CSV table of C-alpha atoms and ligand atoms in Angstrom, one decimal:
chain,number,residue,atom,x,y,z
A,1,MET,CA,0.0,0.0,0.0
A,2,LYS,CA,1.2,3.5,-0.8
A,3,ARG,CA,0.2,5.9,2.0
A,4,ILE,CA,-1.0,9.2,0.7
A,5,ALA,CA,-1.7,12.7,2.3
A,6,ILE,CA,-3.6,15.3,0.4
A,7,LEU,CA,-3.5,19.1,0.9
A,8,GLY,CA,-6.6,20.5,-0.7
A,9,SER,CA,-8.7,17.4,-0.6
A,10,THR,CA,-12.0,19.2,-1.3
A,11,GLY,CA,-10.8,20.9,-4.5
A,12,SER,CA,-11.0,19.8,-8.1
A,13,ILE,CA,-7.7,17.9,-8.0
A,14,GLY,CA,-8.3,16.7,-4.4
A,15,ARG,CA,-11.6,15.1,-5.4
A,16,SER,CA,-10.1,13.5,-8.5
A,17,ALA,CA,-7.3,12.2,-6.4
A,18,LEU,CA,-9.7,10.5,-3.9
A,19,SER,CA,-11.5,9.0,-6.9
A,20,VAL,CA,-8.1,7.5,-8.0
A,21,VAL,CA,-7.7,6.1,-4.4
A,22,GLU,CA,-11.1,4.6,-4.6
A,23,ALA,CA,-10.3,3.0,-8.0
A,24,HIS,CA,-7.1,1.5,-6.5
A,25,ALA,CA,-8.1,0.8,-3.0
A,26,ASP,CA,-5.9,-2.3,-2.9
A,27,LYS,CA,-2.8,-0.1,-3.6
A,28,LEU,CA,-3.5,3.3,-2.1
A,29,GLU,CA,-4.4,4.4,1.4
A,30,VAL,CA,-5.3,7.9,2.6
A,31,VAL,CA,-3.4,8.7,5.8
A,32,ALA,CA,-4.1,12.4,6.2
A,33,LEU,CA,-6.3,15.1,4.6
A,34,ALA,CA,-6.2,18.9,4.7
A,35,ALA,CA,-8.9,21.3,3.3
A,36,GLY,CA,-9.8,24.9,3.6
A,37,ALA,CA,-13.4,25.8,4.4
A,38,ASN,CA,-15.6,23.2,2.8
A,39,VAL,CA,-16.7,21.5,6.1
A,40,ALA,CA,-19.5,19.4,4.6
A,41,LEU,CA,-17.3,17.8,2.0
A,42,ALA,CA,-14.3,17.4,4.3
A,43,ALA,CA,-16.5,15.6,6.8
A,44,GLU,CA,-17.9,13.3,4.2
A,45,GLN,CA,-14.3,12.5,3.0
A,46,VAL,CA,-13.2,11.7,6.5
A,47,LYS,CA,-16.1,9.3,7.0
A,48,ARG,CA,-15.5,7.6,3.7
A,49,PHE,CA,-11.7,7.4,3.7
A,50,ARG,CA,-11.0,7.2,7.5
A,51,PRO,CA,-7.7,9.1,7.5
A,52,ARG,CA,-5.6,9.1,10.7
A,53,CYS,CA,-5.7,12.9,10.9
A,54,VAL,CA,-7.4,15.9,9.3
A,55,ALA,CA,-6.6,19.7,9.1
A,56,MET,CA,-8.8,22.6,8.1
A,57,GLY,CA,-8.2,26.3,7.2
A,58,SER,CA,-9.5,27.5,10.6
A,59,ALA,CA,-10.0,26.0,14.1
A,60,HIS,CA,-13.7,26.6,13.8
A,61,SER,CA,-14.0,24.6,10.5
A,62,LEU,CA,-11.8,21.9,12.0
A,63,GLY,CA,-14.1,21.6,15.1
A,64,GLN,CA,-17.1,21.3,12.8
A,65,VAL,CA,-15.5,18.6,10.7
A,66,LEU,CA,-14.5,16.6,13.8
A,67,ARG,CA,-18.1,16.8,15.2
A,68,ALA,CA,-19.6,15.9,11.8
A,69,ALA,CA,-17.2,13.0,11.3
A,70,GLY,CA,-18.7,11.4,14.5
A,71,ASP,CA,-17.4,8.0,15.1
A,72,ALA,CA,-14.7,8.1,12.3
A,73,ARG,CA,-12.1,8.6,15.1
A,74,VAL,CA,-9.9,11.0,13.2
A,75,ALA,CA,-7.3,13.0,15.0
A,76,ALA,CA,-7.1,16.8,14.7
A,77,ALA,CA,-3.9,17.7,12.8
A,78,GLY,CA,-4.4,21.4,13.4
A,79,ALA,CA,-5.7,24.5,11.6
A,80,GLY,CA,-4.2,26.9,9.1
A,81,LYS,CA,-0.6,26.6,8.3
A,82,GLU,CA,0.1,24.5,11.4
A,83,GLY,CA,-2.5,21.9,10.1
A,84,LEU,CA,-1.0,21.8,6.6
A,85,LEU,CA,2.4,21.2,8.1
A,86,ALA,CA,1.2,18.4,10.4
A,87,VAL,CA,-0.6,16.6,7.5
A,88,ALA,CA,2.4,17.0,5.2
A,89,THR,CA,4.9,15.6,7.6
A,90,HIS,CA,2.8,13.0,9.3
A,91,PRO,CA,5.2,10.0,10.0
A,92,ASP,CA,3.0,7.5,8.2
A,93,VAL,CA,2.8,9.6,4.9
A,94,GLU,CA,4.8,8.3,2.0
A,95,ILE,CA,3.5,10.5,-0.8
A,96,LEU,CA,2.2,14.1,-0.3
A,97,LEU,CA,-0.2,15.4,-3.0
A,98,CYS,CA,-0.1,19.2,-2.9
A,99,ALA,CA,-3.4,20.2,-4.4
A,100,SER,CA,-4.3,23.3,-2.4
A,101,SER,CA,-4.7,26.5,-4.3
A,102,GLY,CA,-2.7,29.6,-3.5
A,103,THR,CA,0.6,29.7,-1.6
A,104,ALA,CA,-0.4,28.6,2.0
A,105,ALA,CA,1.2,25.2,1.5
A,106,LEU,CA,4.7,26.5,0.7
A,107,GLU,CA,6.2,25.8,4.1
A,108,ALA,CA,4.4,22.5,4.4
A,109,VAL,CA,5.7,21.2,1.1
A,110,LEU,CA,9.3,22.2,2.0
A,111,ALA,CA,9.0,20.5,5.4
A,112,ALA,CA,7.7,17.3,3.7
A,113,ILE,CA,10.7,17.3,1.4
A,114,GLU,CA,13.0,17.7,4.4
A,115,ALA,CA,11.1,14.8,6.0
A,116,GLY,CA,11.8,12.6,2.9
A,117,LYS,CA,8.3,12.4,1.5
A,118,THR,CA,7.7,12.0,-2.2
A,119,ILE,CA,6.0,15.1,-3.5
A,120,ALA,CA,3.1,14.8,-6.1
A,121,LEU,CA,2.8,18.4,-7.1
A,122,ALA,CA,-0.3,19.9,-8.6
A,123,ASN,CA,0.1,23.3,-7.1
A,124,LYS,CA,2.2,25.3,-9.4
A,125,GLU,CA,2.3,28.5,-7.4
A,126,VAL,CA,4.7,27.0,-4.7
A,127,LEU,CA,7.2,26.1,-7.4
A,128,VAL,CA,6.9,29.5,-9.1
A,129,MET,CA,7.5,31.2,-5.8
A,130,ALA,CA,10.3,29.0,-4.5
A,131,GLY,CA,11.4,26.7,-7.3
A,132,SER,CA,15.1,27.1,-6.5
A,133,LEU,CA,14.7,26.4,-2.8
A,134,MET,CA,12.3,23.4,-3.4
A,135,THR,CA,14.4,21.7,-6.1
A,136,GLU,CA,17.7,22.3,-4.1
A,137,ALA,CA,16.1,20.8,-1.0
A,138,ALA,CA,14.7,17.8,-3.0
A,139,ARG,CA,18.1,17.1,-4.5
A,140,ARG,CA,19.8,17.3,-1.1
A,141,CYS,CA,17.2,15.0,0.5
A,142,GLY,CA,17.0,12.6,-2.4
A,143,VAL,CA,13.3,13.3,-2.8
A,144,SER,CA,11.3,13.1,-6.1
A,145,ILE,CA,9.0,15.9,-7.1
A,146,LEU,CA,6.5,14.2,-9.4
A,147,PRO,CA,4.4,16.5,-11.6
A,148,VAL,CA,0.7,16.1,-11.4
A,149,ASP,CA,-0.1,19.0,-13.8
A,150,SER,CA,-1.1,17.2,-17.0
A,151,LYS,CA,1.5,19.1,-19.1
A,152,HIS,CA,4.4,18.4,-16.8
A,153,ASN,CA,3.2,14.9,-16.3
A,154,ALA,CA,3.3,14.5,-20.0
A,155,LEU,CA,6.8,15.9,-20.2
A,156,HIS,CA,7.9,13.6,-17.4
A,157,GLN,CA,6.6,10.6,-19.3
A,158,CYS,CA,8.3,11.7,-22.6
A,159,LEU,CA,11.6,12.5,-20.9
A,160,HIS,CA,11.6,9.2,-19.0
A,161,ALA,CA,15.0,9.8,-17.4
A,162,ARG,CA,16.6,10.7,-20.8
A,163,PRO,CA,19.9,12.5,-20.4
A,164,ALA,CA,19.6,16.3,-20.7
A,165,SER,CA,22.2,16.3,-23.5
A,166,GLU,CA,19.7,14.5,-25.8
A,167,VAL,CA,16.9,17.1,-25.2
A,168,LYS,CA,16.6,20.1,-27.5
A,169,ARG,CA,13.4,21.7,-26.1
A,170,LEU,CA,10.2,21.1,-24.1
A,171,VAL,CA,7.0,22.0,-25.9
A,172,LEU,CA,4.0,22.8,-23.6
A,173,THR,CA,0.6,22.7,-25.2
A,174,ALA,CA,-2.1,25.2,-24.3
A,175,SER,CA,-5.8,25.0,-25.2
A,176,GLY,CA,-5.8,28.8,-25.6
A,177,GLY,CA,-8.8,29.1,-23.2
A,178,PRO,CA,-12.3,30.4,-23.9
A,179,PHE,CA,-11.0,33.6,-25.6
A,180,ARG,CA,-8.7,32.2,-28.2
A,181,GLY,CA,-8.7,34.3,-31.4
A,182,ARG,CA,-10.4,37.3,-29.7
A,183,SER,CA,-9.2,40.9,-30.5
A,184,ALA,CA,-8.1,43.3,-27.8
A,185,GLU,CA,-11.5,45.1,-28.2
A,186,GLY,CA,-13.3,41.7,-27.9
A,187,LEU,CA,-11.5,41.0,-24.6
A,188,ARG,CA,-12.2,44.4,-22.9
A,189,GLY,CA,-15.7,43.6,-21.8
A,190,VAL,CA,-15.5,39.9,-20.8
A,191,LYS,CA,-17.1,39.0,-17.5
A,192,PRO,CA,-15.9,36.5,-14.9
A,193,GLU,CA,-18.7,34.0,-15.9
A,194,ASP,CA,-17.4,34.0,-19.5
A,195,ALA,CA,-13.8,33.5,-18.4
A,196,LEU,CA,-14.9,30.7,-16.1
A,197,ARG,CA,-16.2,28.6,-19.0
A,198,HIS,CA,-13.1,26.6,-20.1
A,199,PRO,CA,-13.6,24.8,-23.4
A,200,THR,CA,-11.8,21.5,-22.5
A,201,TRP,CA,-10.9,21.2,-18.7
A,202,LYS,CA,-13.0,21.4,-15.6
A,203,MET,CA,-10.9,23.1,-12.9
A,204,GLY,CA,-11.0,25.4,-9.9
A,205,ARG,CA,-11.8,29.1,-10.4
A,206,LYS,CA,-8.3,30.6,-10.1
A,207,ILE,CA,-6.7,28.3,-12.6
A,208,THR,CA,-9.6,28.7,-15.0
A,209,ILE,CA,-9.1,32.4,-15.1
A,210,ASP,CA,-5.3,31.9,-15.5
A,211,SER,CA,-6.1,29.7,-18.5
A,212,ALA,CA,-8.2,32.5,-20.0
A,213,THR,CA,-5.3,35.0,-19.7
A,214,LEU,CA,-2.6,32.4,-20.6
A,215,MET,CA,-1.0,33.1,-17.3
A,216,ASN,CA,-1.5,29.5,-16.5
A,217,LYS,CA,0.8,28.6,-19.3
A,218,GLY,CA,3.3,31.2,-18.1
A,219,LEU,CA,3.2,29.7,-14.6
A,220,GLU,CA,3.7,26.3,-16.3
A,221,VAL,CA,6.8,27.5,-18.2
A,222,ILE,CA,8.3,28.5,-14.8
A,223,GLU,CA,7.2,25.2,-13.3
A,224,ALA,CA,8.9,23.3,-16.1
A,225,ARG,CA,12.1,25.2,-15.7
A,226,TRP,CA,12.4,24.0,-12.1
A,227,LEU,CA,11.0,20.5,-12.5
A,228,PHE,CA,13.2,19.6,-15.4
A,229,ASP,CA,16.2,22.0,-14.9
A,230,VAL,CA,16.0,23.6,-18.3
A,231,ALA,CA,16.6,27.2,-19.4
A,232,ALA,CA,13.6,29.3,-20.4
A,233,ARG,CA,14.8,29.5,-24.0
A,234,ALA,CA,14.4,25.8,-24.3
A,235,ILE,CA,10.8,25.8,-23.3
A,236,ASP,CA,8.2,26.6,-26.0
A,237,VAL,CA,4.4,27.0,-25.9
A,238,VAL,CA,2.0,26.0,-28.7
A,239,ILE,CA,-1.7,26.6,-28.8
A,240,HIS,CA,-3.5,23.2,-29.3
A,241,PRO,CA,-7.2,23.8,-28.9
A,242,GLN,CA,-8.2,20.1,-28.8
A,243,SER,CA,-6.1,19.4,-25.6
A,244,VAL,CA,-5.4,15.9,-26.9
A,245,VAL,CA,-1.6,16.2,-27.0
A,246,HIS,CA,-0.7,17.1,-23.4
A,247,SER,CA,2.9,18.2,-24.2
A,248,MET,CA,6.0,17.2,-26.2
A,249,VAL,CA,9.7,16.8,-26.0
A,250,GLU,CA,11.9,17.6,-29.0
A,251,LEU,CA,15.2,15.6,-29.1
A,252,LEU,CA,18.5,16.6,-30.5
A,253,ASP,CA,17.9,14.8,-33.8
A,254,GLY,CA,14.6,16.6,-34.4
A,255,SER,CA,12.3,13.7,-33.3
A,256,ILE,CA,9.3,14.8,-31.2
A,257,LEU,CA,7.9,12.6,-28.5
A,258,ALA,CA,4.3,13.5,-27.4
A,259,GLN,CA,2.0,12.2,-24.7
A,260,LEU,CA,-1.7,12.0,-25.7
A,261,GLY,CA,-4.7,11.1,-23.5
A,262,VAL,CA,-8.2,12.0,-22.5
A,263,THR,CA,-8.7,15.3,-20.7
A,264,ASP,CA,-9.2,14.0,-17.2
A,265,MET,CA,-6.9,14.8,-14.4
A,266,ARG,CA,-7.4,11.4,-12.8
A,267,LEU,CA,-4.9,10.1,-15.4
A,268,PRO,CA,-1.8,12.2,-14.4
A,269,ILE,CA,-2.8,11.9,-10.7
A,270,GLN,CA,-2.8,8.1,-11.0
A,271,TYR,CA,0.5,8.1,-12.9
A,272,ALA,CA,2.1,10.2,-10.1
A,273,PHE,CA,0.8,7.8,-7.5
A,274,SER,CA,1.8,4.6,-9.4
A,275,TYR,CA,5.2,5.9,-10.6
A,276,PRO,CA,7.5,4.2,-11.5
A,277,GLU,CA,4.9,1.5,-12.2
A,278,ARG,CA,1.9,1.9,-14.5
A,279,TRP,CA,-1.6,0.7,-13.4
A,280,GLU,CA,-4.7,0.0,-15.4
A,281,SER,CA,-7.1,3.0,-15.4
A,282,PRO,CA,-10.9,2.8,-15.1
A,283,LEU,CA,-11.2,5.8,-17.6
A,284,PRO,CA,-12.3,5.2,-21.2
A,285,PRO,CA,-9.2,5.2,-23.5
A,286,LEU,CA,-8.6,8.0,-26.0
A,287,ASP,CA,-10.3,7.1,-29.3
A,288,LEU,CA,-8.0,8.5,-31.9
A,289,THR,CA,-10.5,7.9,-34.7
A,290,ARG,CA,-12.9,10.3,-33.0
A,291,CYS,CA,-10.3,13.1,-32.2
A,292,GLY,CA,-10.7,14.8,-35.6
A,293,ARG,CA,-8.0,17.3,-36.5
A,294,LEU,CA,-5.2,18.3,-34.2
A,295,ASP,CA,-4.2,21.9,-34.6
A,296,PHE,CA,-1.1,23.7,-33.4
A,297,HIS,CA,-0.7,27.5,-33.5
A,298,VAL,CA,1.8,30.2,-32.2
A,299,PRO,CA,0.4,31.9,-29.1
A,300,ASP,CA,-1.0,35.5,-29.5
A,301,HIS,CA,1.4,37.4,-27.3
A,302,ARG,CA,-0.1,40.8,-28.2
A,303,ASN,CA,-3.6,40.2,-26.8
A,304,PHE,CA,-2.5,37.7,-24.1
A,305,PRO,CA,0.6,39.4,-22.7
A,306,CYS,CA,0.7,37.2,-19.5
A,307,LEU,CA,2.7,34.5,-21.1
A,308,GLY,CA,5.5,36.9,-22.1
A,309,LEU,CA,5.5,38.4,-18.6
A,310,ALA,CA,6.2,34.9,-17.2
A,311,TYR,CA,9.2,34.5,-19.5
A,312,ARG,CA,10.4,38.0,-18.4
A,313,ALA,CA,10.1,36.9,-14.8
A,314,LEU,CA,12.0,33.8,-15.4
A,315,GLU,CA,14.8,35.5,-17.3
A,316,GLY,CA,15.0,38.5,-15.0
A,317,GLN,CA,17.1,38.8,-11.8
A,318,GLY,CA,16.0,38.3,-8.2
A,319,GLY,CA,12.5,37.5,-7.1
A,320,LEU,CA,10.4,38.5,-10.2
A,321,PRO,CA,8.5,35.2,-10.3
A,322,VAL,CA,7.4,35.8,-6.7
A,323,VAL,CA,6.1,39.3,-7.8
A,324,LEU,CA,4.4,37.9,-10.9
A,325,ASN,CA,2.6,35.2,-8.9
A,326,ALA,CA,1.5,37.5,-6.1
A,327,ALA,CA,0.3,40.2,-8.5
A,328,ASN,CA,-1.5,37.7,-10.6
A,329,GLU,CA,-3.4,36.3,-7.5
A,330,VAL,CA,-4.4,39.8,-6.5
A,331,ALA,CA,-5.5,40.7,-10.1
A,332,VAL,CA,-7.5,37.5,-10.6
A,333,GLU,CA,-9.3,38.0,-7.3
A,334,ALA,CA,-10.2,41.6,-8.2
A,335,PHE,CA,-11.4,40.4,-11.6
A,336,LEU,CA,-13.6,37.7,-10.1
A,337,GLU,CA,-15.0,40.2,-7.7
A,338,GLY,CA,-15.9,42.5,-10.6
A,339,ARG,CA,-13.5,45.2,-9.5
A,340,LEU,CA,-11.0,44.9,-12.4
A,341,ARG,CA,-11.3,44.5,-16.2
A,342,PHE,CA,-10.0,41.3,-17.7
A,343,THR,CA,-7.5,43.3,-19.8
A,344,ALA,CA,-6.3,45.1,-16.7
A,345,ILE,CA,-5.0,41.7,-15.3
A,346,PRO,CA,-1.7,41.8,-17.3
A,347,GLU,CA,-1.4,45.5,-16.9
A,348,LEU,CA,-1.5,45.2,-13.1
A,349,ILE,CA,1.1,42.4,-13.2
A,350,GLU,CA,3.4,44.3,-15.5
A,351,ARG,CA,3.3,47.4,-13.3
A,352,ALA,CA,4.0,45.4,-10.2
A,353,MET,CA,7.0,43.8,-11.9
A,354,ASP,CA,8.2,47.2,-13.0
A,355,GLY,CA,7.9,48.4,-9.4
A,356,HIS,CA,10.1,45.6,-8.0
A,357,HIS,CA,13.8,46.3,-7.2
A,358,PRO,CA,15.7,43.1,-7.8
A,359,THR,CA,16.6,41.4,-4.6
A,360,ALA,CA,18.0,37.9,-4.0
A,361,VAL,CA,15.5,35.5,-2.5
A,362,THR,CA,17.6,32.8,-1.0
A,363,SER,CA,15.4,31.8,2.0
A,364,LEU,CA,11.8,31.1,2.6
A,365,ASP,CA,11.6,34.2,4.8
A,366,ALA,CA,12.9,36.3,1.9
A,367,VAL,CA,10.3,34.8,-0.4
A,368,ARG,CA,7.5,35.5,2.1
A,369,ARG,CA,8.7,39.1,2.6
A,370,LEU,CA,8.8,39.8,-1.1
A,371,ASP,CA,5.4,38.1,-1.5
A,372,GLY,CA,4.0,40.4,1.2
A,373,TRP,CA,5.4,43.5,-0.5
A,374,ALA,CA,4.1,42.4,-3.9
A,375,ARG,CA,0.6,41.8,-2.6
A,376,ALA,CA,0.4,45.1,-0.9
A,377,TYR,CA,1.8,46.9,-3.9
A,378,SER,CA,-0.6,45.0,-6.3
A,379,ASN,CA,-3.6,45.8,-4.0
A,380,ASP,CA,-2.7,49.5,-4.3
A,381,LEU,CA,-2.4,49.1,-8.1
A,382,ALA,CA,-5.8,47.2,-8.2
A,383,ARG,CA,-7.5,50.1,-6.4
A,384,SER,CA,-6.0,52.6,-8.9
A,385,LEU,CA,-7.1,50.5,-11.8
A,386,GLU,CA,-10.6,49.8,-10.4
A,387,SER,CA,-11.8,53.3,-11.2
A,388,ARG,CA,-11.6,52.3,-14.9
A,389,ILE,CA,-14.2,49.6,-14.7
B,401,NAP,N1,-7.8,21.6,-11.5
B,401,NAP,C1,-6.9,21.2,-12.4
B,401,NAP,O1,-7.3,20.5,-13.3
B,401,NAP,C2,-5.5,21.6,-12.2
B,401,NAP,C3,-4.6,21.2,-13.1
B,401,NAP,C4,-3.2,21.4,-12.9
B,401,NAP,C5,-2.8,22.1,-11.8
B,401,NAP,N2,-3.7,22.5,-10.9
B,401,NAP,C6,-3.2,23.2,-9.7
B,401,NAP,O2,-3.7,22.5,-8.5
B,401,NAP,C7,-4.0,23.5,-7.5
B,401,NAP,C8,-5.4,23.2,-7.1
B,401,NAP,O3,-6.3,23.5,-8.2
B,401,NAP,P1,-7.8,23.1,-8.1
B,401,NAP,O4,-8.3,23.4,-9.5
B,401,NAP,O5,-8.0,21.8,-7.5
B,401,NAP,O6,-8.3,24.3,-7.1
B,401,NAP,P2,-9.7,24.3,-6.3
B,401,NAP,O7,-10.7,23.5,-6.9
B,401,NAP,O8,-10.0,25.8,-6.1
B,401,NAP,O9,-9.3,23.6,-4.9
B,401,NAP,C9,-8.5,24.3,-4.0
B,401,NAP,C10,-8.3,23.4,-2.7
B,401,NAP,O10,-7.4,24.0,-1.8
B,401,NAP,C11,-8.0,24.1,-0.6
B,401,NAP,N3,-7.4,25.3,0.1
B,401,NAP,C12,-7.4,26.6,-0.4
B,401,NAP,N4,-6.7,27.3,0.5
B,401,NAP,C13,-6.4,26.5,1.5
B,401,NAP,C14,-5.7,26.7,2.8
B,401,NAP,N5,-5.2,27.9,3.1
B,401,NAP,N6,-5.5,25.6,3.6
B,401,NAP,C15,-5.9,24.4,3.2
B,401,NAP,N7,-6.6,24.2,2.1
B,401,NAP,C16,-6.8,25.2,1.3
B,401,NAP,C17,-9.5,24.3,-0.9
B,401,NAP,O11,-10.2,24.0,0.3
B,401,NAP,P3,-11.8,24.4,0.5
B,401,NAP,O12,-12.5,24.2,-0.9
B,401,NAP,O13,-12.3,23.4,1.5
B,401,NAP,O14,-11.8,25.8,0.9
B,401,NAP,C18,-9.6,23.2,-1.9
B,401,NAP,O15,-9.6,21.9,-1.3
B,401,NAP,C19,-3.7,24.9,-8.1
B,401,NAP,O16,-2.5,25.3,-7.7
B,401,NAP,C20,-3.8,24.6,-9.6
B,401,NAP,O17,-3.0,25.6,-10.3
B,401,NAP,C21,-5.0,22.2,-11.0
């Protein structure tokens, strides 16, 4: 049995992960769960999967879950960051799936690495913020960080421990989101409900907006840089509206290896859990005869500047990715609350990056300090841009 802990068990990835556990109950066991505020679902999960401990975003929610779980006899791991840390480093945990949204799990993931846990990483924000610290700690502790994000999972499958000297470039595919092909004018008036309608994937709200602005692909470029230790110039993005090819690797001789599959996150989650083995999947296989055409286009950098901003952050000095990530979170929240135009999202991020004086971020404290500054600065920018709505 592989013993699993999940941060963010009530979210889109967390629920899919539990469905993978159910499909492979003879191989996977849930040891610890952490969620934010969804008490009803967390309590249901505790009753069903009987983890040894549970954590919630607040002490109040945790108390409610424990009461609702009744005779499930689950221990309280804690609330807030303390709870995430306790779940991530629980002595019985072998694999930690980090599927919480935002950046709250940063310290918990780093502590899990130090404790020797294998990391199945869905949350890209923690790697964008602290990629160097995470990968250095993983190398030092001999810990694997296995990508759950479907694109990086695809790259991991194609690379298959191939020497770096044989690899020319990584090619991340992007669906292009719901606004692919729109002009700048056509993007100005889009509403949160339009942006939340993703054409091919069902995901949480924040990542769905990131997909609409192409920031999701930008974050993925940064994630790929750290996961696979490649320079930004060796990572390309192509728009592939059908989302059948999940990503590709070009080798020195020009051969391109691709991973194809159904658009269901249970597949990459299962692969991260089963790795290095492969298990049968209960999902219907991809029927190539029904896929139709497969298109590949160059991204529209002019109308979707977020992707270019991510490359700039990666190539720049100091903590620019931290600023990019914080500014993006502030901008997306303001957009979802109807306080900011869709087209103001990249504008806010760019201004926050322009306002940053390069500083070295060589510790978690430095990352958190810069993140705090970037959020405060971005909130001020959001207020100044709000007046244009
Ligand atoms: N969804 C996808 O297909 C997909 C694909 C690739 C990568 N990812 C990445 O995976 C992560 C999760 O995405 P998602 O779509 O699953 O998000 P989601 O549906 O919004 O779920 C977020 C989860 O995180 C929990 N959470 C949020 N803040 C928390 C905190 N402070 N402490 C503990 N738990 C907290 C939420 O709990 P409550 O709901 O209980 O509040 C929920 O369980 C993101 O980083 C995303 O970029 C997602």
